mmCIF file of C-alpha atoms in Angstrom:
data_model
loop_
_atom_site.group_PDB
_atom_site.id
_atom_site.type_symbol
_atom_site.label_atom_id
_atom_site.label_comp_id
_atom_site.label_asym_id
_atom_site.label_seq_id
_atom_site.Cartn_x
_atom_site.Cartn_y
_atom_site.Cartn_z
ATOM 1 C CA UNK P 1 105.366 60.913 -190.890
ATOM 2 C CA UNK P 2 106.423 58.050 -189.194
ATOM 3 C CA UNK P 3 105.327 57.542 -185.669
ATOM 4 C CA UNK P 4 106.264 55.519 -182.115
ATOM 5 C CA UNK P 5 104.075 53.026 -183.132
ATOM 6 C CA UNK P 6 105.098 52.410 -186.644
ATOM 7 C CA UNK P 7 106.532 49.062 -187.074
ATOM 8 C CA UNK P 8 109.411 48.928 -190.303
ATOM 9 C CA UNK P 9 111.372 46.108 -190.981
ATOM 10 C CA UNK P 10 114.912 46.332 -193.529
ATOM 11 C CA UNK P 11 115.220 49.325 -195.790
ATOM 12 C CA UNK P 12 118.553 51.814 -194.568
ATOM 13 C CA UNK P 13 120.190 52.271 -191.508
ATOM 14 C CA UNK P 14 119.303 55.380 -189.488
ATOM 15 C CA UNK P 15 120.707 56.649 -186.493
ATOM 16 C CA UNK P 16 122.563 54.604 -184.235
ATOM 17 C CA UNK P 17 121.132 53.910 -181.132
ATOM 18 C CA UNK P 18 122.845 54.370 -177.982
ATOM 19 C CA UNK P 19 122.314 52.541 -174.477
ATOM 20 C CA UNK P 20 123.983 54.398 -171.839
ATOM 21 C CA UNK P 21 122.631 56.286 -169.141
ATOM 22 C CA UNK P 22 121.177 59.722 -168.674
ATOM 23 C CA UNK P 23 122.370 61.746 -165.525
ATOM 24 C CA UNK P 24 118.654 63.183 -164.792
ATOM 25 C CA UNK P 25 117.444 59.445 -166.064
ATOM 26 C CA UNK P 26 114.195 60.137 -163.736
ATOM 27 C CA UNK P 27 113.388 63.367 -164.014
ATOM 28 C CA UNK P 28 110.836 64.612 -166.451
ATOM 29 C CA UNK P 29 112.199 65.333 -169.701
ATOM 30 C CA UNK P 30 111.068 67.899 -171.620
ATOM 31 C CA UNK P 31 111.605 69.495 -174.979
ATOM 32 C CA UNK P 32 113.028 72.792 -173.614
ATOM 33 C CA UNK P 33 113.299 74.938 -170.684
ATOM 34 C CA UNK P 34 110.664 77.542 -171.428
ATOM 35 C CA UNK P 35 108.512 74.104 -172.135
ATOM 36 C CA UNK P 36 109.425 73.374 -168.468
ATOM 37 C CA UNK P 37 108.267 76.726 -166.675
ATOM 38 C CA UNK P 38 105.200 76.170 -169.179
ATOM 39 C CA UNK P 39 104.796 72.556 -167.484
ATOM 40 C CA UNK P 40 104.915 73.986 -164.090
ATOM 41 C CA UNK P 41 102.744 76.906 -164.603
ATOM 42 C CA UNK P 42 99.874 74.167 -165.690
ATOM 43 C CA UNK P 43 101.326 71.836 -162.874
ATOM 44 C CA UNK P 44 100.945 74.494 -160.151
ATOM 45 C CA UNK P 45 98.459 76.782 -161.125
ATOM 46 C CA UNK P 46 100.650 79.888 -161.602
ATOM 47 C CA UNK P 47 99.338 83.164 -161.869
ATOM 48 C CA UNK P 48 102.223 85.532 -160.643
ATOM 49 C CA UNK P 49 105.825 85.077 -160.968
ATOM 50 C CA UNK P 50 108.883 86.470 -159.844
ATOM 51 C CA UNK P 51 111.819 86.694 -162.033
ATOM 52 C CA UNK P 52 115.002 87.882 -161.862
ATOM 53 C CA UNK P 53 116.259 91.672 -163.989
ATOM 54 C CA UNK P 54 119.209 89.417 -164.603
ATOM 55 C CA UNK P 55 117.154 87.266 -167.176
ATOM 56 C CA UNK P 56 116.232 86.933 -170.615
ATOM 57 C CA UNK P 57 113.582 88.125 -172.392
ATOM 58 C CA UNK P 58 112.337 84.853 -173.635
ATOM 59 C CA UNK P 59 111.643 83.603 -169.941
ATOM 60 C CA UNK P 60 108.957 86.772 -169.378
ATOM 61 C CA UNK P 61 107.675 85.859 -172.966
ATOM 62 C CA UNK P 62 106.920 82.751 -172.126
ATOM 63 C CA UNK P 63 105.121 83.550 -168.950
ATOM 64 C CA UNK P 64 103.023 86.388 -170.956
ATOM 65 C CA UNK P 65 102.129 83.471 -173.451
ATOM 66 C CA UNK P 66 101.023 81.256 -170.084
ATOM 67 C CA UNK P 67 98.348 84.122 -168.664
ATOM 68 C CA UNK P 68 101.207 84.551 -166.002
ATOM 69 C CA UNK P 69 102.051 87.913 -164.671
ATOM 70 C CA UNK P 70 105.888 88.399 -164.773
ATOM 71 C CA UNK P 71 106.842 90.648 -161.662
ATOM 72 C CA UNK P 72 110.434 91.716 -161.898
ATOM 73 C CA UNK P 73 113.167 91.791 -158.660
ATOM 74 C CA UNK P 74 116.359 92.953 -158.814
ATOM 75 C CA UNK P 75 119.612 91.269 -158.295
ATOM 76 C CA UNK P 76 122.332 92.521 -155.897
ATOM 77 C CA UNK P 77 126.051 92.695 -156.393
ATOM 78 C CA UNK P 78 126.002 88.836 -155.468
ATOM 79 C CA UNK P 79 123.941 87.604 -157.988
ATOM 80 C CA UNK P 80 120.928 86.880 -155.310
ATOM 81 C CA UNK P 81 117.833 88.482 -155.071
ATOM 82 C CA UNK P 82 117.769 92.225 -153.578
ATOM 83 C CA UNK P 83 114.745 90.669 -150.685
ATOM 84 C CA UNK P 84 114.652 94.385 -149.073
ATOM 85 C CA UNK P 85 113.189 95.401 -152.358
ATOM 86 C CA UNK P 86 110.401 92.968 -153.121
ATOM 87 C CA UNK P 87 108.014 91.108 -151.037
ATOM 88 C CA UNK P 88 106.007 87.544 -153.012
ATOM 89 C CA UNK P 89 102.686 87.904 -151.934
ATOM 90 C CA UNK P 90 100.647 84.818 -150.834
ATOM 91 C CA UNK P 91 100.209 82.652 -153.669
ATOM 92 C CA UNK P 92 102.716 83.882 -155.785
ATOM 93 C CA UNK P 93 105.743 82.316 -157.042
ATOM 94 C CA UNK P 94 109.342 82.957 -157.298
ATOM 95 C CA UNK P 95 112.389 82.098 -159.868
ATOM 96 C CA UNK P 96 115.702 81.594 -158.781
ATOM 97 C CA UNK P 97 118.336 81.696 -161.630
ATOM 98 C CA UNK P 98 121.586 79.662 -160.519
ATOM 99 C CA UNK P 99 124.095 81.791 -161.438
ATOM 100 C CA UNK P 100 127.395 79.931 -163.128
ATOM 101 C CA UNK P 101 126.516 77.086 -160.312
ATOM 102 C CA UNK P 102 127.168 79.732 -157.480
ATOM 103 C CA UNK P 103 124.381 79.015 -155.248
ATOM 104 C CA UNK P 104 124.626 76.850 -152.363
ATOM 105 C CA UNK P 105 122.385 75.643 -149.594
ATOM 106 C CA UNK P 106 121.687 78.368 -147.387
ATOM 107 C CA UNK P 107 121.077 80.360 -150.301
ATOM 108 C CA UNK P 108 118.244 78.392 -151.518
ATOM 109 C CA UNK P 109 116.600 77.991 -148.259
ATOM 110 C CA UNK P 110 116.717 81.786 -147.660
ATOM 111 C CA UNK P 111 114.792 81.733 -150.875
ATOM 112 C CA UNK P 112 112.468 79.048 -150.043
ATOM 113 C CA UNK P 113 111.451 80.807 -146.827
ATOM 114 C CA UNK P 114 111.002 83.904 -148.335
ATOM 115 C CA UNK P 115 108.909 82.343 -151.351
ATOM 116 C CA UNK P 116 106.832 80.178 -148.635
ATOM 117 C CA UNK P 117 107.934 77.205 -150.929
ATOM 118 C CA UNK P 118 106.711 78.551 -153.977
ATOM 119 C CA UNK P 119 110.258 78.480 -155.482
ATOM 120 C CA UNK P 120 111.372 77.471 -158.995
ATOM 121 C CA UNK P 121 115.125 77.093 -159.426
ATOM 122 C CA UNK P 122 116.465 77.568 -162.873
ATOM 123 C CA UNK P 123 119.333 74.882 -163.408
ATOM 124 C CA UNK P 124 120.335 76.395 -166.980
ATOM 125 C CA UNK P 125 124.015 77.159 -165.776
ATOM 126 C CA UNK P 126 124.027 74.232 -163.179
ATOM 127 C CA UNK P 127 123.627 71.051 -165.641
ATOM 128 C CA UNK P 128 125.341 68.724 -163.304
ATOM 129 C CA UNK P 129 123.643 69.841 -159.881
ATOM 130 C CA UNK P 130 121.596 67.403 -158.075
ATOM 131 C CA UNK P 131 117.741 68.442 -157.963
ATOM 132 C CA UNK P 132 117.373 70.887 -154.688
ATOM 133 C CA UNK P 133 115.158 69.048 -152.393
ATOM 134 C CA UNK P 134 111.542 70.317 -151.765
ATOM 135 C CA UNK P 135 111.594 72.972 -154.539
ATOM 136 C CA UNK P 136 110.721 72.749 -158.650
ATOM 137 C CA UNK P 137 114.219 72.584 -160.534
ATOM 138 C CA UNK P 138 114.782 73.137 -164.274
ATOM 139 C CA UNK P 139 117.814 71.998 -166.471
ATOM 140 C CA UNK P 140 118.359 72.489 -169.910
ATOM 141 C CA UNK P 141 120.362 70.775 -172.379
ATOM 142 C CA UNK P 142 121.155 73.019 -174.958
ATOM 143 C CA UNK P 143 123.889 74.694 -173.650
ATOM 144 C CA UNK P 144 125.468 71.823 -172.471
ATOM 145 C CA UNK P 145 125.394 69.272 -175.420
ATOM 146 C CA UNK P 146 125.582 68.901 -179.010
ATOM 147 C CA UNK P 147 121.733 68.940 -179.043
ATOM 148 C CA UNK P 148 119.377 71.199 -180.624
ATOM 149 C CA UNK P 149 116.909 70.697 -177.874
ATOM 150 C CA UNK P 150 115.975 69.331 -174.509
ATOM 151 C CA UNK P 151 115.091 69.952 -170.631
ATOM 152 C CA UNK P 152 114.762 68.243 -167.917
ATOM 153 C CA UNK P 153 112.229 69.250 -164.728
ATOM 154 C CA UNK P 154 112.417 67.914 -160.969
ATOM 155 C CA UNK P 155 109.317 68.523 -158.830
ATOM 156 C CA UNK P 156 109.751 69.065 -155.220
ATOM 157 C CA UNK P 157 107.315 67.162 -154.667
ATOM 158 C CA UNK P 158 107.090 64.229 -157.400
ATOM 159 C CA UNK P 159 103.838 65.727 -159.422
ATOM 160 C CA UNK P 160 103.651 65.077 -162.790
ATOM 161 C CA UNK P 161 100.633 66.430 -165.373
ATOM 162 C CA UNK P 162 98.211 63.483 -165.831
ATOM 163 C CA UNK P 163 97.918 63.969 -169.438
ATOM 164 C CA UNK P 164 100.372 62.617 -171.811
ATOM 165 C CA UNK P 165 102.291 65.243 -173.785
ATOM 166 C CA UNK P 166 102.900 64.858 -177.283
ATOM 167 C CA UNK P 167 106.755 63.788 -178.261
ATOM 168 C CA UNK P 168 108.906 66.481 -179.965
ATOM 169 C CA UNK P 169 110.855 65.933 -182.487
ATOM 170 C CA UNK P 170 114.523 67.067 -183.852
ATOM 171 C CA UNK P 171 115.424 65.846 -187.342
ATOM 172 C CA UNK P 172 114.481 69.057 -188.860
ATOM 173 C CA UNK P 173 116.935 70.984 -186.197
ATOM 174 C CA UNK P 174 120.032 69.164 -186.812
ATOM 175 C CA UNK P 175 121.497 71.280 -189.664
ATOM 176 C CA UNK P 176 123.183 73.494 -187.582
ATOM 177 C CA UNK P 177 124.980 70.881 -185.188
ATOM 178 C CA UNK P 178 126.329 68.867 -188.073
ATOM 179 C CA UNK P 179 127.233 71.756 -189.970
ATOM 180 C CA UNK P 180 129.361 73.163 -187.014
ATOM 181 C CA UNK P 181 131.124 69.275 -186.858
ATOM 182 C CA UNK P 182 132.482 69.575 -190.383
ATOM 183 C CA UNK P 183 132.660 73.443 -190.761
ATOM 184 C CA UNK P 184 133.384 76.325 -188.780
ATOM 185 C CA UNK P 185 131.371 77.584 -186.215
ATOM 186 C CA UNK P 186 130.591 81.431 -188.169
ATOM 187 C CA UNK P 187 129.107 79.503 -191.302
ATOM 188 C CA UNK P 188 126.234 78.045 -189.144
ATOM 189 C CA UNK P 189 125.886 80.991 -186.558
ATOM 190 C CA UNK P 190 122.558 82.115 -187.888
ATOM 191 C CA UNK P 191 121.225 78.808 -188.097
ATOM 192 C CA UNK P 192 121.984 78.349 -184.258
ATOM 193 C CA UNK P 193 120.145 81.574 -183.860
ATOM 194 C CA UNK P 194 117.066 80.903 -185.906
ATOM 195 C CA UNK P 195 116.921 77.456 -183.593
ATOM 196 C CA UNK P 196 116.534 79.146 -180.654
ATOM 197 C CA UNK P 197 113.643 81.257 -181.883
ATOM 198 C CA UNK P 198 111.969 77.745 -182.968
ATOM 199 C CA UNK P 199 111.008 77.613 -179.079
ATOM 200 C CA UNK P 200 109.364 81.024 -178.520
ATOM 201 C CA UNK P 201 105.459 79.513 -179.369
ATOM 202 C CA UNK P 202 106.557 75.844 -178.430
ATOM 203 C CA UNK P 203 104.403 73.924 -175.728
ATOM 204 C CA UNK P 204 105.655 71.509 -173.365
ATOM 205 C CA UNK P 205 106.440 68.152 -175.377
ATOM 206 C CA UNK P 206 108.303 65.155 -174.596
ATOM 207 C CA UNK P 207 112.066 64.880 -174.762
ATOM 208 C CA UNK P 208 112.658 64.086 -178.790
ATOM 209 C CA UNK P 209 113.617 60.672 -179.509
ATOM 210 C CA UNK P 210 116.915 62.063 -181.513
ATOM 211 C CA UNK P 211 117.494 64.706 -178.497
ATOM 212 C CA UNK P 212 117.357 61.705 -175.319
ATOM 213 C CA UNK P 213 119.506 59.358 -177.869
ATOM 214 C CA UNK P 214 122.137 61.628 -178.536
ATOM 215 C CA UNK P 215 122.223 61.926 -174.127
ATOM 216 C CA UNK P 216 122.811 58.378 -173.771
ATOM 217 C CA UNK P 217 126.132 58.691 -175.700
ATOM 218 C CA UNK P 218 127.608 61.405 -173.533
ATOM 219 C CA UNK P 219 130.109 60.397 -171.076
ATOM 220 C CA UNK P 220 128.782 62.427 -168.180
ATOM 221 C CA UNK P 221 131.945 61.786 -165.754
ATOM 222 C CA UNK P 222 134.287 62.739 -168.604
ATOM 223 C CA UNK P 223 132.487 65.896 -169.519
ATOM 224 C CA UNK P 224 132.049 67.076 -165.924
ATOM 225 C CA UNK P 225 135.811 66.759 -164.964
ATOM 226 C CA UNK P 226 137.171 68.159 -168.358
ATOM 227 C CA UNK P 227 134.469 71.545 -167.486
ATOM 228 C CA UNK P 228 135.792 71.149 -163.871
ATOM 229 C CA UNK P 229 139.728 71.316 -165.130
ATOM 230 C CA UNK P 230 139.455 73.926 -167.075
ATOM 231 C CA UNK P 231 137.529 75.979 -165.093
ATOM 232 C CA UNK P 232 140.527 75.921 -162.488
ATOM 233 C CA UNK P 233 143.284 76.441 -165.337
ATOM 234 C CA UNK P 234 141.301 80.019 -166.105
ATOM 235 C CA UNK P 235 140.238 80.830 -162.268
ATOM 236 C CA UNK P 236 144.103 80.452 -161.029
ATOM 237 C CA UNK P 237 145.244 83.400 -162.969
ATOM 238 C CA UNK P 238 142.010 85.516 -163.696
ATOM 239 C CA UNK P 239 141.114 85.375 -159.918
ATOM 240 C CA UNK P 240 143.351 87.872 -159.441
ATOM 241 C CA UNK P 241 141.388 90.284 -161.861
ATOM 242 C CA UNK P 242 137.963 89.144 -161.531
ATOM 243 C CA UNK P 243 135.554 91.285 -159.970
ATOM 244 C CA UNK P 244 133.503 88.375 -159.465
ATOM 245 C CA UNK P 245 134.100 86.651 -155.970
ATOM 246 C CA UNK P 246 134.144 82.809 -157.362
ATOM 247 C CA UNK P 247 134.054 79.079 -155.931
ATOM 248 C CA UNK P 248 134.334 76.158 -158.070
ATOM 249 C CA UNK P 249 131.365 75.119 -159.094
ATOM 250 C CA UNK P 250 129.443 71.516 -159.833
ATOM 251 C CA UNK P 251 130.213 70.880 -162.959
ATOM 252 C CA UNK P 252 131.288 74.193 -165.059
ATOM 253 C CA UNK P 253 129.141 76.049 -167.319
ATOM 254 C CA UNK P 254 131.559 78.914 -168.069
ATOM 255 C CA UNK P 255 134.236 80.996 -166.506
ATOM 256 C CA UNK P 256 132.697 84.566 -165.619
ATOM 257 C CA UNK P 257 135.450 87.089 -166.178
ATOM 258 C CA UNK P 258 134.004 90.340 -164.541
ATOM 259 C CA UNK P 259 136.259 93.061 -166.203
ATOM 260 C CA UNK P 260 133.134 96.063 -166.086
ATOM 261 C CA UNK P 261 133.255 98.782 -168.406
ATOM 262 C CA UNK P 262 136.499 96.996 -170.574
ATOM 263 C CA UNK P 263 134.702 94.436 -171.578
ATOM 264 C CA UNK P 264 132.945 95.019 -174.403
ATOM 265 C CA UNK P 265 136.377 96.213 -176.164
ATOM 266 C CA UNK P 266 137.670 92.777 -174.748
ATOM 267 C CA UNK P 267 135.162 90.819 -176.217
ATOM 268 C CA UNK P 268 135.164 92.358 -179.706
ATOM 269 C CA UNK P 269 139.377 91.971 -179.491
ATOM 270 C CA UNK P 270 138.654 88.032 -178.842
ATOM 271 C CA UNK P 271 135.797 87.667 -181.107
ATOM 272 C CA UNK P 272 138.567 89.284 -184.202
ATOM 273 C CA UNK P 273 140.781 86.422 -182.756
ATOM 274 C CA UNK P 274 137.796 83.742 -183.221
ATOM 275 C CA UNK P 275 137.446 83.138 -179.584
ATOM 276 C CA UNK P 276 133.713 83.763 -179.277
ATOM 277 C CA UNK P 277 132.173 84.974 -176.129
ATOM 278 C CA UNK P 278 128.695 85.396 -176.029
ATOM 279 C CA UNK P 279 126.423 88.220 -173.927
ATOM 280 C CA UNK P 280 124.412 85.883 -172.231
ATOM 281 C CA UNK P 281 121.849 88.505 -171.290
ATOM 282 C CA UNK P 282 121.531 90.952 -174.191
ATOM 283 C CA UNK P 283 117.512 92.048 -173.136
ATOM 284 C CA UNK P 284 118.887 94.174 -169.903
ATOM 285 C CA UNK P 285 119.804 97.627 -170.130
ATOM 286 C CA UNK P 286 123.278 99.300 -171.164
ATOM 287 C CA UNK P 287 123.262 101.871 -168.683
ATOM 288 C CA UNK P 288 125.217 100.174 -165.704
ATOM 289 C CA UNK P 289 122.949 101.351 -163.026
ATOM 290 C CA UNK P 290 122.080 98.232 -161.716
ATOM 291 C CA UNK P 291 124.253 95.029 -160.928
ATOM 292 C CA UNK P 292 122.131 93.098 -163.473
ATOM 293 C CA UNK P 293 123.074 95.800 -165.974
ATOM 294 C CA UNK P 294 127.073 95.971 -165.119
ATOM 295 C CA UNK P 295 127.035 92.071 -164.974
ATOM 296 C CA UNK P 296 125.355 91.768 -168.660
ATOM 297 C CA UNK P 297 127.659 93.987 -170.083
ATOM 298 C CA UNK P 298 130.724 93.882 -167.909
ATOM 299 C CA UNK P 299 131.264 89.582 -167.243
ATOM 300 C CA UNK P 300 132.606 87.728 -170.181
ATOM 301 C CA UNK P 301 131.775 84.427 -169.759
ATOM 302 C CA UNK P 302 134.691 82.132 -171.155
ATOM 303 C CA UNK P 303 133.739 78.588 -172.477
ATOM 304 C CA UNK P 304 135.060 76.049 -170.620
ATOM 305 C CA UNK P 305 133.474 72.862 -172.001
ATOM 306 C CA UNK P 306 134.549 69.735 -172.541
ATOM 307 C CA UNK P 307 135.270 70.744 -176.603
ATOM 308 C CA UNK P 308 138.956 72.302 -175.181
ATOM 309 C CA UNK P 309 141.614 70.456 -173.558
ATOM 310 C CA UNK P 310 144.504 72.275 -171.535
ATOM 311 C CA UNK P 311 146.740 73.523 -174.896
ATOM 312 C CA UNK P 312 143.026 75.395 -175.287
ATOM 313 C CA UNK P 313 142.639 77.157 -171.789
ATOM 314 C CA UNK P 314 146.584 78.185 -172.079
ATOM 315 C CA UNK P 315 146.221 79.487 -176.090
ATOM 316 C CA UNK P 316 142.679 81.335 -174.314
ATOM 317 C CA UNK P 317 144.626 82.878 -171.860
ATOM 318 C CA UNK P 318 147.618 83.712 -173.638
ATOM 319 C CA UNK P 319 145.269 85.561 -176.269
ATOM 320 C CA UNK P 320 142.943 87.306 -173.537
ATOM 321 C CA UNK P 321 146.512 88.456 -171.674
ATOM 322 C CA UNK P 322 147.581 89.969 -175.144
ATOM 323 C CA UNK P 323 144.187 91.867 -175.216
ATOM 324 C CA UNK P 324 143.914 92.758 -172.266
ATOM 325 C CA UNK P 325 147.611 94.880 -172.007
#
């Protein structure tokens, strides 16, 4: 196996190698975003945690793995913590997921004072937010590129481990991607599937070489106004349905259509018309006796990325008002 010190000269091409910049270019990058929480739980000495019931499984996995307890707080109708039903004891931490980019400022400070600081702010749905000042942030880069891997992590504070983490690496996890270029999406579906379950036992590792390469060729300005556009095509007609209470976000992840209990039949009626909407939280409970339950269940979350120009939105919409009478 050929490693970072390996010298080579001639032979075939491989790769090529891009120059341009990365949008979290000083951050820490990381492998993956359950490598991140890992980092931090070594970084900060984590014992407790609180996460939201709005979550998936993996995250309380990975804290089980860590010797973390996982203490569990419920989400209210706004997608923010229920803080009349929990309390974070002294020393204890506390996870803030970033809802489709909802939160703003006041609503992390509420968090940080109730926390006393100890506040971790998961990023996954808020790729193209700045780092929020004083507290731990965590991106990942999965669902945001063609990548098969990656994270990035902001302290609050600027702490980094003092030992050197081992590099990942991705040339074994690129079937799936270059599959999907050349073939349709359903052919490689499991394969996307089985590389997210790569991750369950991973440790925090360095950024792959393949994974911070492939970053360097994205056009970040291009990518955040195409999300941005087509986030508004979809919100100017569906705000009028939506059960969700929306602003425009930084940088779209996807367009959460609350419809509650039609849902599901809506999302099986798209998936028949190969417009794929995924149930981003499939661990919580069916019952719909809890927001975090009727928001699994009842949002579907429409892509938006940079993949689909405006004749996309309009065909989306023109398909989702057929289902939907």
């Amino acid at each position: 196996m050929a490693t970072e010190t390996t010298w080579e000269l001639g032979g075939y091409l491989e790769f090529e190698h891009f120059s341009g910049d990365l949008l979290h270019e000083d951050l820490i990058a990381l492998n993956c975003g359950r490598g991140a929480l890992a980092y931090l739980v070594e970084l900060r000495g984590i014992n407790t945690v609180w996460i939201p019931d709005l979550m998936c499984k993996s995250v309380s996995s990975l804290f089980k793995r860590e010797g973390v307890r996982a203490a569990v707080y419920p989400v209210n109708a706004r997608l923010l913590p229920d803080y009349s039903s929990f309390r974070v004891a002294s020393g204890e931490w506390m996870l803030l997921m970033d809802y489709y980019g909802q939160l703003n400022s006041e609503d992390i400070a509420a968090a940080q004072r109730f926390s006393g600081g100890r506040l971790i702010v998961d990023e996954s749905q808020g790729f193209f937010r700045e780092p929020w000042p004083g507290v731990d942030t965590v991106y990942t880069c999965r669902k945001w590129f063609g990548v098969s891997d990656g994270a990035y992590l902001s302290t609050g504070d600027g702490l980094r481990l003092a030992r050197t983490l081992p590099r990942d690496e991705s040339h074994d996890r690129m079937g799936f991607l270059l599959g999907r270029f050349e073939r349709p999406a359903s052919e490689y579906f499991e394969q996307a599937g089985k590389n997210n379950e790569l991750f369950t036992n991973e440790p925090p590792k360095r950024m792959s070489s393949i994974t911070e390469n492939i970053l360097r060729a994205v056009d970040y300005s291009a990518v955040r106004t195409r999300r941005d556009t087509n986030w508004a095509i979809l919100d100017k007609p569906l705000s009028k349905i939506n059960a969700l209470r929306l602003h425009a976000p930084v940088g779209a992840f996807m367009y959460p259509l609350c419809l509650g209990d039609r849902a599901p039949s809506i999302r099986q009626k798209l998936i028949s018309q190969k417009i794929y909407i995924p149930l981003l939280w499939p661990d919580c409970p069916a019952d719909g006796n809890t927001p975090a339950s009727r928001y699994s269940t009842g949002v579907l979350p429409l892509p938006v990325d940079q993949r689909y120009s405006t004749s996309d939105m309009d065909r989306l919409l023109e398909v989702l008002d057929s289902c939907l009478s």
